[in-house]
Short mmCIF file of C-alpha atoms in Angstrom, two decimals:
data_model
loop_
_atom_site.label_atom_id
_atom_site.label_comp_id
_atom_site.label_asym_id
_atom_site.label_seq_id
_atom_site.Cartn_x
_atom_site.Cartn_y
_atom_site.Cartn_z
CA MET A 209 19.10 15.75 7.35
CA GLY A 210 17.77 13.38 4.70
CA VAL A 211 16.40 10.85 7.21
CA LEU A 212 14.58 13.55 9.14
CA LEU A 213 13.08 14.91 5.94
CA ALA A 214 11.89 11.43 4.94
CA ILE A 215 10.26 10.89 8.34
CA VAL A 216 8.52 14.27 8.16
CA LEU A 217 7.23 13.53 4.67
CA LEU A 218 5.96 10.11 5.75
CA VAL A 219 3.92 11.74 8.54
CA VAL A 220 2.76 14.80 6.59
CA ASN A 221 1.43 12.64 3.75
CA ILE A 222 -1.10 10.76 5.91
CA PRO A 223 -4.04 12.61 4.25
CA VAL A 224 -2.62 11.66 0.84
CA TYR A 225 -2.42 8.00 1.92
CA ARG A 226 -6.08 8.17 2.97
CA PHE A 227 -7.04 9.66 -0.39
CA VAL A 228 -5.19 6.94 -2.31
CA PHE A 229 -6.73 4.35 0.04
CA LYS A 230 -10.25 5.52 -0.85
CA LEU A 231 -9.39 5.32 -4.55
CA TRP A 232 -7.85 1.87 -4.33
CA PHE A 233 -9.98 -0.05 -1.82
CA ALA A 234 -13.78 -0.24 -1.61
CA ASP A 235 -13.74 -0.18 2.19
CA GLU A 236 -11.68 -1.28 5.18
CA GLU A 237 -12.88 -4.86 4.75
CA ASP A 238 -11.40 -4.89 1.24
CA PHE A 239 -8.09 -3.68 2.70
CA ASN A 240 -8.20 -6.26 5.50
CA LYS A 241 -8.87 -8.98 2.93
CA SER A 242 -5.84 -7.83 0.94
CA VAL A 243 -3.65 -7.98 4.03
CA ARG A 244 -5.02 -11.40 4.97
CA TYR A 245 -4.38 -12.80 1.48
CA SER A 246 -0.89 -11.30 1.45
CA PHE A 247 0.04 -13.41 4.48
CA THR A 248 -1.73 -16.55 3.23
CA PRO A 249 0.55 -18.85 1.23
CA ASP A 250 -0.52 -19.18 -2.39
CA LEU A 251 -0.66 -22.95 -2.09
CA PHE A 252 -3.37 -22.70 0.61
CA SER A 253 -5.38 -20.33 -1.58
CA LEU A 254 -5.00 -22.70 -4.51
CA PHE A 255 -6.45 -25.61 -2.52
CA LYS A 256 -9.30 -23.39 -1.26
CA GLY A 257 -10.10 -22.37 -4.85
CA LYS A 258 -9.28 -18.71 -4.25
CA TYR A 259 -5.91 -18.44 -5.95
CA ILE A 260 -6.89 -15.69 -8.42
CA GLU A 261 -8.63 -13.70 -5.68
CA ASP A 262 -5.50 -14.07 -3.54
CA ARG A 263 -3.23 -12.83 -6.33
CA ILE A 264 -5.45 -9.82 -7.10
CA ALA A 265 -5.79 -8.84 -3.44
CA SER A 266 -2.05 -9.19 -2.86
CA ALA A 267 -1.32 -7.11 -5.96
CA LYS A 268 -3.71 -4.37 -4.79
CA LEU A 269 -1.93 -4.12 -1.45
CA SER A 270 1.52 -4.17 -3.04
CA PHE A 271 0.60 -1.48 -5.53
CA TYR A 272 -0.95 0.68 -2.78
CA ILE A 273 2.27 0.49 -0.75
CA PHE A 274 4.34 1.19 -3.86
CA VAL A 275 2.27 4.28 -4.74
CA CYS A 276 2.51 5.66 -1.19
CA LEU A 277 6.28 5.18 -1.11
CA ALA A 278 6.66 6.61 -4.63
CA ILE A 279 4.79 9.75 -3.56
CA VAL A 280 7.17 10.21 -0.62
CA GLY A 281 10.18 9.46 -2.84
CA ILE A 282 9.18 12.03 -5.44
CA GLU A 283 8.47 14.65 -2.80
CA PHE A 284 11.76 13.85 -1.09
CA GLY A 285 13.65 14.37 -4.35
CA ILE A 286 11.93 17.71 -4.97
CA VAL A 287 12.30 19.08 -1.44
CA TYR A 288 15.84 17.79 -0.93
CA GLY A 289 16.83 19.30 -4.28
CA LEU A 290 15.44 22.66 -3.22
CA ILE A 291 17.15 22.79 0.18
CA ALA A 292 20.48 21.19 -0.74
#
């Protein structure tokens, strides 16, 4: 029951993810840059002179994912508490 509820909440919250996305990233290019920097080793960014930009972009993506999962986790706790 809990897994099904989590899957439903993940899908139902897509508009919420879009809202948070618009708050967090300037545009899709900003998001793509964050993803690209997240997969680029820090040492490469350091040699390119973009270490700070890499760290900020990676942190933005990590925090966005954390916020989206936290929203689902909080909703899961509320809904599961109501139906259990």
